[in-house]
Short mmCIF file of C-alpha atoms in Angstrom, two decimals:
data_model
loop_
_atom_site.label_atom_id
_atom_site.label_comp_id
_atom_site.label_asym_id
_atom_site.label_seq_id
_atom_site.Cartn_x
_atom_site.Cartn_y
_atom_site.Cartn_z
CA LYS A 1 96.38 90.48 138.37
CA ASP A 2 98.05 93.85 137.99
CA ALA A 3 96.66 96.77 139.98
CA GLY A 4 96.69 98.92 136.93
CA MET A 5 98.52 101.94 135.62
CA LEU A 6 97.37 105.40 134.71
CA SER A 7 97.64 106.22 131.03
CA THR A 8 96.31 108.31 128.15
CA ILE A 9 94.92 106.73 124.98
CA VAL A 10 95.53 108.58 121.71
CA GLN A 11 94.06 107.63 118.35
CA GLU A 12 96.56 107.64 115.47
CA LYS A 13 94.96 106.77 112.12
CA ASP A 14 93.91 103.14 112.38
CA GLN A 15 95.69 102.40 115.68
CA MET A 16 95.48 103.57 119.33
CA ARG A 17 98.58 104.58 121.27
CA VAL A 18 98.84 104.18 125.02
CA ILE A 19 101.00 106.64 126.81
CA PHE A 20 101.72 105.63 130.38
CA ASP A 21 101.97 108.26 133.06
CA HIS A 22 105.03 106.53 134.57
CA ASN A 23 107.74 104.19 133.17
CA VAL A 24 106.36 100.63 132.76
CA SER A 25 108.54 97.54 132.66
CA ALA A 26 107.83 93.85 131.67
CA ILE A 27 105.37 94.52 128.86
CA ALA A 28 105.68 92.81 125.53
CA PRO A 29 103.97 92.58 122.13
CA GLY A 30 101.07 90.12 122.22
CA GLN A 31 100.01 90.89 125.71
CA SER A 32 96.43 92.13 126.41
CA ALA A 33 95.68 95.76 127.45
CA VAL A 34 92.37 96.32 129.03
CA PHE A 35 90.95 99.75 129.94
CA TYR A 36 88.65 100.72 132.72
CA GLU A 37 87.25 103.96 134.07
CA GLY A 38 86.49 103.10 137.65
CA ASN A 39 84.50 99.76 137.41
CA ASP A 40 83.37 100.32 133.84
CA LEU A 41 85.23 98.42 131.07
CA LEU A 42 86.00 100.75 128.22
CA GLY A 43 87.70 98.28 125.87
CA GLY A 44 90.88 96.39 125.19
CA GLY A 45 93.34 95.10 122.65
CA PHE A 46 96.69 93.47 122.08
CA LEU A 47 100.03 95.28 122.35
CA VAL A 48 102.05 95.38 119.12
#
């Protein structure tokens, strides 16, 4: 399990864009992205 990375989520028409605060490696289309604020689950989706 990854410790997580700080990011900003921006809505663009019918998609959401995730902008990471720092460079991220080893991510690929099809992987899951899950978003938390503290211990609260905000949502998730798949990387495209």
